[in-house]
CSV table of C-alpha atoms in Angstrom, one decimal:
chain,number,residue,atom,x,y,z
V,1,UNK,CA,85.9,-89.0,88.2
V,2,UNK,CA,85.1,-92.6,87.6
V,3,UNK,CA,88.7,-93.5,89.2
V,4,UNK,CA,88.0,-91.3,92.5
V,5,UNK,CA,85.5,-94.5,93.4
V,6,UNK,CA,86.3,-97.4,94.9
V,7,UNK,CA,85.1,-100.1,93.4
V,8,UNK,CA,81.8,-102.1,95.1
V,9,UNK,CA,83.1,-104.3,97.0
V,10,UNK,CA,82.6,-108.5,96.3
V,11,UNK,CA,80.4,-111.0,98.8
V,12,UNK,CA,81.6,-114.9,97.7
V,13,UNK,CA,78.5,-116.9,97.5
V,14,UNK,CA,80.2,-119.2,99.5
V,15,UNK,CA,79.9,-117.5,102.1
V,16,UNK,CA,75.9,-117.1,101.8
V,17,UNK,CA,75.1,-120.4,104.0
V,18,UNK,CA,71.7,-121.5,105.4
V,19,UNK,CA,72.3,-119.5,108.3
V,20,UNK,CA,71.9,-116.0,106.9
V,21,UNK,CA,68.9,-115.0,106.6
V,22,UNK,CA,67.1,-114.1,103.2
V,23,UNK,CA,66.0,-110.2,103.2
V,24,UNK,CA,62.6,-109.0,104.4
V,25,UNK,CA,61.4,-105.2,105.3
V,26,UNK,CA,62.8,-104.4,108.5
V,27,UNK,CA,62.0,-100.6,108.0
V,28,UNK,CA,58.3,-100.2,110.6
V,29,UNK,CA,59.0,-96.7,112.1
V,30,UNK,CA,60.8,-93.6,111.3
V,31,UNK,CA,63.8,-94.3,113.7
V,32,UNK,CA,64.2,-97.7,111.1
V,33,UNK,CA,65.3,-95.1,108.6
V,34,UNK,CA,67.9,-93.7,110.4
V,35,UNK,CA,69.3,-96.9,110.9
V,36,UNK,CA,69.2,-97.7,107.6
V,37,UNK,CA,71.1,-94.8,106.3
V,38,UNK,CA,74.2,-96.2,108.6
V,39,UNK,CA,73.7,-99.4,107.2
V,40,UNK,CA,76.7,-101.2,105.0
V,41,UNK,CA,73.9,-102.3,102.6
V,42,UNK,CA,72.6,-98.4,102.5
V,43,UNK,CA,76.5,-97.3,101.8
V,44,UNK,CA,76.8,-100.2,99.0
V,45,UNK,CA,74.1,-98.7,97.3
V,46,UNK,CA,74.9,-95.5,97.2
V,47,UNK,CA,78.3,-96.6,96.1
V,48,UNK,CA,76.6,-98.7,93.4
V,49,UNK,CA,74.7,-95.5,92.0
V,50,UNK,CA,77.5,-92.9,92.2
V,51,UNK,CA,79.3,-95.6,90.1
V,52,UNK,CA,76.4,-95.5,87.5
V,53,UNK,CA,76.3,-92.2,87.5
V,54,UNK,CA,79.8,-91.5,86.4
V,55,UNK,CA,79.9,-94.4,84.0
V,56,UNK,CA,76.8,-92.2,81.8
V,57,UNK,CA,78.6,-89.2,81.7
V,58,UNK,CA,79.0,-88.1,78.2
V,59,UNK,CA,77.3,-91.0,76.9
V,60,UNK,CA,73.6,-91.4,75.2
V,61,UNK,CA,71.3,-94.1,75.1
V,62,UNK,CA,71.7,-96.4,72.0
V,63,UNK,CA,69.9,-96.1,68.7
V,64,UNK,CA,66.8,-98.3,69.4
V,65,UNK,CA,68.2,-100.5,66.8
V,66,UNK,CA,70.8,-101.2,68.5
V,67,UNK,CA,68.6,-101.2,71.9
V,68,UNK,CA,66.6,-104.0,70.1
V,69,UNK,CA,69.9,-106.2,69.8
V,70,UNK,CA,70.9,-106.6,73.4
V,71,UNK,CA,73.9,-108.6,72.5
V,72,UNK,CA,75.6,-105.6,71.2
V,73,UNK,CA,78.2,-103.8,72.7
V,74,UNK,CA,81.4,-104.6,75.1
V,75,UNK,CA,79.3,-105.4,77.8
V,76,UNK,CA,78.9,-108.9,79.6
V,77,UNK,CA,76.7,-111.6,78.5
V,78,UNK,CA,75.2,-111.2,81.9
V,79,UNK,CA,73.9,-107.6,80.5
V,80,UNK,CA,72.2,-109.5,77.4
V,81,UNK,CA,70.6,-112.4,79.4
V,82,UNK,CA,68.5,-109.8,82.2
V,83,UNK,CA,67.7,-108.1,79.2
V,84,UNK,CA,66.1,-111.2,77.3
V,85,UNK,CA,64.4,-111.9,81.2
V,86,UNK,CA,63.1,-108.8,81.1
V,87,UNK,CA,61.7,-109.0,77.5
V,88,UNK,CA,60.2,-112.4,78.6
V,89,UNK,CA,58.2,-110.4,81.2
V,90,UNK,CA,56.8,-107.8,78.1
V,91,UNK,CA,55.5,-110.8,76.1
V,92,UNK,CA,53.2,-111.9,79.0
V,93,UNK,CA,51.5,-108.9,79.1
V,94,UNK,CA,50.6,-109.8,75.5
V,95,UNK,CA,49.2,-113.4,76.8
V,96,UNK,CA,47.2,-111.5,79.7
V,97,UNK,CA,43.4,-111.4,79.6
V,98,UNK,CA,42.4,-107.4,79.2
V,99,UNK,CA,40.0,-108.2,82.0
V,100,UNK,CA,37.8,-110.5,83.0
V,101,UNK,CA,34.5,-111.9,81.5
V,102,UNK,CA,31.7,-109.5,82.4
V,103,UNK,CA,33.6,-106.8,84.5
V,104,UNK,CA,33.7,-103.5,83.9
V,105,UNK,CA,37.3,-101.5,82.9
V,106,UNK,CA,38.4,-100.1,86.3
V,107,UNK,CA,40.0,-96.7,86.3
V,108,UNK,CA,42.6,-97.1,88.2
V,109,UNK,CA,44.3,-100.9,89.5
V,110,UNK,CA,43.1,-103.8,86.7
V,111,UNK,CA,43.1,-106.9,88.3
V,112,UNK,CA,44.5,-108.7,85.7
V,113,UNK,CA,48.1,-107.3,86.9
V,114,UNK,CA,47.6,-109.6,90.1
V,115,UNK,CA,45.4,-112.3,88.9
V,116,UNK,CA,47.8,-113.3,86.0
V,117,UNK,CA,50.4,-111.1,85.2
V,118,UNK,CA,51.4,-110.8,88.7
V,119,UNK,CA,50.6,-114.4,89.2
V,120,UNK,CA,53.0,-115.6,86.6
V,121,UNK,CA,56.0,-113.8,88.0
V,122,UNK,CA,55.6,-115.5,91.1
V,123,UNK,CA,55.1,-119.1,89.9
V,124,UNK,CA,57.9,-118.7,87.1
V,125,UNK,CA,60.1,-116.8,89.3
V,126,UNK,CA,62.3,-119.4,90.1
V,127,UNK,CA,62.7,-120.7,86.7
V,128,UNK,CA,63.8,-117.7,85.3
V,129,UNK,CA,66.0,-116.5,88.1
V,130,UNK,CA,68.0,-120.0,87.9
V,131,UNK,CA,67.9,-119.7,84.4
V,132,UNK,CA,69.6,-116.3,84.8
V,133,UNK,CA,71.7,-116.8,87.4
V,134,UNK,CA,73.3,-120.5,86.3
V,135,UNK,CA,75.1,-123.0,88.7
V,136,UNK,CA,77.8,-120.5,89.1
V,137,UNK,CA,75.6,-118.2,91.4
V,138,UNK,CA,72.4,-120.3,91.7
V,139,UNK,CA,73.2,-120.2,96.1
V,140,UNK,CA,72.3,-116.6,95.6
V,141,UNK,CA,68.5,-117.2,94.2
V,142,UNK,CA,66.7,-116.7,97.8
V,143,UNK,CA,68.5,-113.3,98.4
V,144,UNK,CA,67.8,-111.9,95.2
V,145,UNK,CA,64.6,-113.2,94.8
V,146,UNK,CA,62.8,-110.8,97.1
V,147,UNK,CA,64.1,-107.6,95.0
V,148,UNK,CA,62.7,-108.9,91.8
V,149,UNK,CA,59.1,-109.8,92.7
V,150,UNK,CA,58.8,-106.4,94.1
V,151,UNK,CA,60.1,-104.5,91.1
V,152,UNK,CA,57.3,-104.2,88.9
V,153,UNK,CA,54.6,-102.9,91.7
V,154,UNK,CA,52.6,-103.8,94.2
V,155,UNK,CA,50.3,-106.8,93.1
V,156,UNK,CA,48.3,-106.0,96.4
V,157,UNK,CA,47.8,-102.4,96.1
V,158,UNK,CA,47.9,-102.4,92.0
V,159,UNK,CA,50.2,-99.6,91.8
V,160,UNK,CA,53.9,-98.4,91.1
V,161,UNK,CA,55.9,-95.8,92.2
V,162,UNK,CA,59.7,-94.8,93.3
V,163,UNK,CA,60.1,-98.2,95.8
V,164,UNK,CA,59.5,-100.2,93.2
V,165,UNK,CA,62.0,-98.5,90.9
V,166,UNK,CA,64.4,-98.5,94.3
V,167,UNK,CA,64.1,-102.2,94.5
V,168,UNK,CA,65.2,-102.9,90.7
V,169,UNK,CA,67.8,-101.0,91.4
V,170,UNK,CA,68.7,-102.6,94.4
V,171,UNK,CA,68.3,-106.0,92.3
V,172,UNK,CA,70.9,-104.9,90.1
V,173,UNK,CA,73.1,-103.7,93.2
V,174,UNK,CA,72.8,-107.0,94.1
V,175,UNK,CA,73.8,-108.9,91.4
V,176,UNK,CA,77.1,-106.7,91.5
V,177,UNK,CA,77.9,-107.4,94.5
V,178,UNK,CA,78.1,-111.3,93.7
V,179,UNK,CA,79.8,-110.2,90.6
V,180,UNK,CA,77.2,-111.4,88.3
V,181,UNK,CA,78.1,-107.6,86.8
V,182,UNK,CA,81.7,-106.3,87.2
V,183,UNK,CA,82.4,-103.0,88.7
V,184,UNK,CA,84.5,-101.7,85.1
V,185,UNK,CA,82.2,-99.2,83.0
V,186,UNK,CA,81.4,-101.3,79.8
V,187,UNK,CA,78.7,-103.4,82.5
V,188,UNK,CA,77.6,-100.3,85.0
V,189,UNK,CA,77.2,-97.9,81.5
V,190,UNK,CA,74.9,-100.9,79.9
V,191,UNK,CA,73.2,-101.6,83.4
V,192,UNK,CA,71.7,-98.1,83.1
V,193,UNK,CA,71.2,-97.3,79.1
V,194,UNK,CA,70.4,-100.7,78.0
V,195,UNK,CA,69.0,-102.8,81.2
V,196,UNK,CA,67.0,-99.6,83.3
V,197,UNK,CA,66.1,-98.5,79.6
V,198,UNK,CA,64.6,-101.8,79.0
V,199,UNK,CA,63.2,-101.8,82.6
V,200,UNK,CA,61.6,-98.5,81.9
V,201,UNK,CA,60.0,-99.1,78.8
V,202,UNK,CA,58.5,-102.3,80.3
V,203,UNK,CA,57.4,-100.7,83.7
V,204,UNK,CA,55.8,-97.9,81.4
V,205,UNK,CA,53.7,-100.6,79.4
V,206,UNK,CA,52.5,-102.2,82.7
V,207,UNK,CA,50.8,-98.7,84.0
V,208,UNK,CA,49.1,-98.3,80.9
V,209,UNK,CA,47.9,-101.7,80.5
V,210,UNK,CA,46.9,-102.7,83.6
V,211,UNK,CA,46.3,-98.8,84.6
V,212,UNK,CA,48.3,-99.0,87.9
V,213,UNK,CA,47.9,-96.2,90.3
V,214,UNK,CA,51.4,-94.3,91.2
V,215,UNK,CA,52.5,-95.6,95.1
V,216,UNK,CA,51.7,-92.8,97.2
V,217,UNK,CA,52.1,-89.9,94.7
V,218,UNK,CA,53.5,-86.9,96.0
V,219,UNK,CA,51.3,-84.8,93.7
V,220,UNK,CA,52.7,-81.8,92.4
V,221,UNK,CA,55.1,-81.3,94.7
V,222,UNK,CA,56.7,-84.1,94.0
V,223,UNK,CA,59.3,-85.4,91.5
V,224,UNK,CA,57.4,-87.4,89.3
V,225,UNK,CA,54.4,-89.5,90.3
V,226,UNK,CA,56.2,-92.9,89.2
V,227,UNK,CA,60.3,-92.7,88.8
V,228,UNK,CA,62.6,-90.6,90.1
V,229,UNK,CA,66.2,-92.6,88.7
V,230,UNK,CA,65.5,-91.3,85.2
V,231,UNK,CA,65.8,-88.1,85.9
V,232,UNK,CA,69.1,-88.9,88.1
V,233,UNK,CA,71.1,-91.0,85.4
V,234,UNK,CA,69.7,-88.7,82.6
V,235,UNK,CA,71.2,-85.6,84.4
V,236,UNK,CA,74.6,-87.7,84.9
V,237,UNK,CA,74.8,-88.4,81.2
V,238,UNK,CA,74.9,-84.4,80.2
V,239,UNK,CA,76.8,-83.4,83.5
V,240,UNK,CA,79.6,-82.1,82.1
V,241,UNK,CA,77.3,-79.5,79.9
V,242,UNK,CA,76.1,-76.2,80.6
V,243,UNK,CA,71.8,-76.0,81.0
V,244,UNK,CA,69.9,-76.4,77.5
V,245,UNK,CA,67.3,-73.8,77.2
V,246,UNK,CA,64.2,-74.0,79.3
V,247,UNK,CA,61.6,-74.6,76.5
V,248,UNK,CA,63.9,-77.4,74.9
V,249,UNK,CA,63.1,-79.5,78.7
V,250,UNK,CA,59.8,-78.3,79.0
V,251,UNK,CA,58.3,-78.7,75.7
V,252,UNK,CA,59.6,-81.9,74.8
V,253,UNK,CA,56.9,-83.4,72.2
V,254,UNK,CA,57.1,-87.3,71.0
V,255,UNK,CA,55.3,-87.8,67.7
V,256,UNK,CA,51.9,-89.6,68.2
V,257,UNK,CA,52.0,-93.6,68.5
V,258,UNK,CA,56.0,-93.0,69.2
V,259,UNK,CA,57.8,-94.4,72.3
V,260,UNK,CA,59.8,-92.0,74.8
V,261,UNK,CA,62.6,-94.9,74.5
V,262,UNK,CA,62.6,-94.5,70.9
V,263,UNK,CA,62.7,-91.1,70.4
V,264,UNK,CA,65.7,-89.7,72.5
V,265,UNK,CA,69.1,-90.6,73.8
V,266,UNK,CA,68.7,-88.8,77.3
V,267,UNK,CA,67.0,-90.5,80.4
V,268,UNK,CA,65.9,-87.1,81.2
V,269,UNK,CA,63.9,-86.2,78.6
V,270,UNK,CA,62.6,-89.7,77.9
V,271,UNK,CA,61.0,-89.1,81.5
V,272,UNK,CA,59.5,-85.8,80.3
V,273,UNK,CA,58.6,-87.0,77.0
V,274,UNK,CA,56.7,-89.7,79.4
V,275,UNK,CA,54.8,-87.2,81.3
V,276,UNK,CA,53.5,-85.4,78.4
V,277,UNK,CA,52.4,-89.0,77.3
V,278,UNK,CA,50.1,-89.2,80.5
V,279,UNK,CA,49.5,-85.8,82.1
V,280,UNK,CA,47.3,-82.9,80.8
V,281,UNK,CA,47.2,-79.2,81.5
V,282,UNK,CA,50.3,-76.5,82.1
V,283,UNK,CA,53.7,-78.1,83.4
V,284,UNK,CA,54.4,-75.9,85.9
V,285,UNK,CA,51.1,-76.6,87.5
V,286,UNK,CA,51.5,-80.5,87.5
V,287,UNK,CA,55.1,-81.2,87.7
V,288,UNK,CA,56.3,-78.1,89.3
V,289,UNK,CA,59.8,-79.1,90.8
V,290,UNK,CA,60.4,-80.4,87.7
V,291,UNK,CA,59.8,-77.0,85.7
V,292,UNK,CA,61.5,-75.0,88.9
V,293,UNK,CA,64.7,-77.5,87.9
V,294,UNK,CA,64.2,-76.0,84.3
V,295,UNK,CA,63.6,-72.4,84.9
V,296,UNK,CA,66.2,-71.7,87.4
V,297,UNK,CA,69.1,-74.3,87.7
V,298,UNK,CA,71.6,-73.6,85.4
V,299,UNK,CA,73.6,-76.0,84.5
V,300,UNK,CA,73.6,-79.9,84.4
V,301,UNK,CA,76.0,-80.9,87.2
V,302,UNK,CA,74.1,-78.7,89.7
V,303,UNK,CA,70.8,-80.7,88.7
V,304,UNK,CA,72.7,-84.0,89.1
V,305,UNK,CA,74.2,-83.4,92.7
V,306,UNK,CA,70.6,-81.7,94.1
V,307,UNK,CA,69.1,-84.7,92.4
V,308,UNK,CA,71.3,-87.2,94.5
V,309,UNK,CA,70.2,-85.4,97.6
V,310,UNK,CA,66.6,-85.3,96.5
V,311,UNK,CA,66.4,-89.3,96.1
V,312,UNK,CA,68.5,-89.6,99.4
V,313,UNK,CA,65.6,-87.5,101.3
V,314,UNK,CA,62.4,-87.6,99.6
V,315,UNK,CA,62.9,-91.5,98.6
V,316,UNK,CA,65.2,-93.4,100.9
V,317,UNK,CA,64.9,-91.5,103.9
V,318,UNK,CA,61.1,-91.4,103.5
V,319,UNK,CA,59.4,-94.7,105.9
V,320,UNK,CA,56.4,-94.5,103.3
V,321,UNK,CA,58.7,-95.6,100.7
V,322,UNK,CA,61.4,-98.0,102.0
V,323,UNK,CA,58.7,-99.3,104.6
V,324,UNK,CA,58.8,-102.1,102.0
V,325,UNK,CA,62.3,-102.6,100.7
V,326,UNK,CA,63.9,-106.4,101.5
V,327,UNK,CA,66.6,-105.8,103.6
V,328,UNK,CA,69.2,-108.1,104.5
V,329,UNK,CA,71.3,-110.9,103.0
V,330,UNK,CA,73.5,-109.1,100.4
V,331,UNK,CA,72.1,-105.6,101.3
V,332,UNK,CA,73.7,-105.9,105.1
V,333,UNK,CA,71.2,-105.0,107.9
V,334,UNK,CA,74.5,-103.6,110.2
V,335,UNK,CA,75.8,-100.8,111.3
């Protein structure tokens, strides 16, 4: 089906002059989102996940050996350098005070996320987009810019949740449409099972270190408290196969001290593995659309297509979540 796409269409960064303005949220009320869904920006990135989606198909995530070496494979080098960004971001949760001097562990929302590790992103941000993007596509750094702080969560709020996620992926959408990445399968297959992957594991290690609260949780009606594209690309990648048995979805264990990332090849279960990491108590009592997915949807390619029109209702057409999205730039504000 990959062929049945067009491809994502190319903006010249010559043609991104001082005059255009750099994106900001434009989304206040509810008639904002109806707007947006008519937007060219809105139909480039559904375009940019339908692309994803299909590339996955029939594909697993690499050994975590392999994972580990992100110069392997047929992608482009661009693939391996946001991957060596985004492991620079991991090591400076390593350099980050646990807390400071004569507080108390909070709960929920450690400070240390915005006093220092949130800190840091913004005063290096520059540096390492530059560094990332090269002369070639350095006129593109204040239009891109705006996606990337706002990927990791809210430094104001300390939490994370699906807008964040939206926004790295909307970072990545981005870069594609500048042709940093190439619309051909090698790049959009590596942008989701080596880049997200590494995005993933990294987002994961930030809630638990910094014990970020999820961004307006849907509770257990909802998806999943914190991601919702796991379960979209992991669905893609076993499309074209009929529904595994319920209790192989549902009781997904990860040996202790093991990683989701390291311990399957399927976005999917990676995000369940994840939620038996955090959550306690039955399944179908805190994550019960996920278990109603398990226990009556049949097959694989029926969960991908209700999942597409879950994300495009319950995330991007809800104000709470895209209220904060930069729009603009490269992600067109027109009709």
């Amino acid at each position: 089906m990959q062929s049945t796409l067009r491809d994502l269409r190319q903006i010249s960064v010559s043609h991104l002059v001082d005059t255009v303005k750099s994106p900001e949220p434009k989304i206040h009320y509810d008639e904002h989102v109806a707007y947006w869904k008519n937007t060219t920006g809105y139909h480039d990135y559904q375009l940019f996940l339908r692309r994803l989606n299909e590339s996955v198909v029939g594909y697993t995530v690499p050994h975590p050996s392999d994972l580990a070496d992100a110069a392997s494979g047929n992608h482009s080098q661009a693939i391996t350098d946001l991957i060596t960004l985004l492991d620079t971001l991991d090591k400076w949760i390593d350099d980050s005070p646990a807390q400071k001097p004569g507080t108390t562990t909070p709960r929920f929302g450690n400070p240390t996320f915005r006093d220092y590790w949130g800190d840091r992103l913004i005063k290096e941000s520059d540096h390492l987009l530059r560094t990332f993007l090269g002369p070639t596509y350095s006129t593109a750094l204040r239009f891109v810019k705006p996606y990337f702080l706002e990927s990791f969560g809210s430094f104001r709020r300390l939490d994370y949740g699906t807008g964040h996620e939206t926004t790295f992926s909307l970072f990545l959408c981005t870069l594609m449409l500048i042709r940093v990445f190439h619309p051909h399968p090698p790049d959009e297959r590596a942008l989701v099972l080596r880049v997200f992957v590494r995005y993933l594991r990294l987002c994961w290690r930030l809630q638990d270190v910094y014990k970020l609260e999820p961004a307006g949780s849907h509770g257990v009606w909802g998806l999943d408290d914190y991601s919702f594209l796991p379960y979209l690309f992991g669905s893609g990648q076993l499309r074209d196969q009929t529904m595994v048995p319920v209790n192989a979805v549902l009781g997904i264990k990860i040996p202790k001290g093991a990683h989701p990332v390291d311990s399957f090849d399927n976005l999917y279960f990676m995000a369940i593995a994840r939620i038996h990491q955090v959550k306690c108590g039955p399944f179908f009592e805190h994550s019960s659309q996920l278990y109603s997915i398990a226990t009556h949807v049949q097959r694989w390619a029926k969960v991908n297509k209700g999942l597409f029109e879950m994300y495009q209702a319950e995330v991007l057409g809800k104000r709470v979540v895209v209220q904060h999205l930069p729009l603009g730039g490269l992600i067109e504000w027109d009709h």
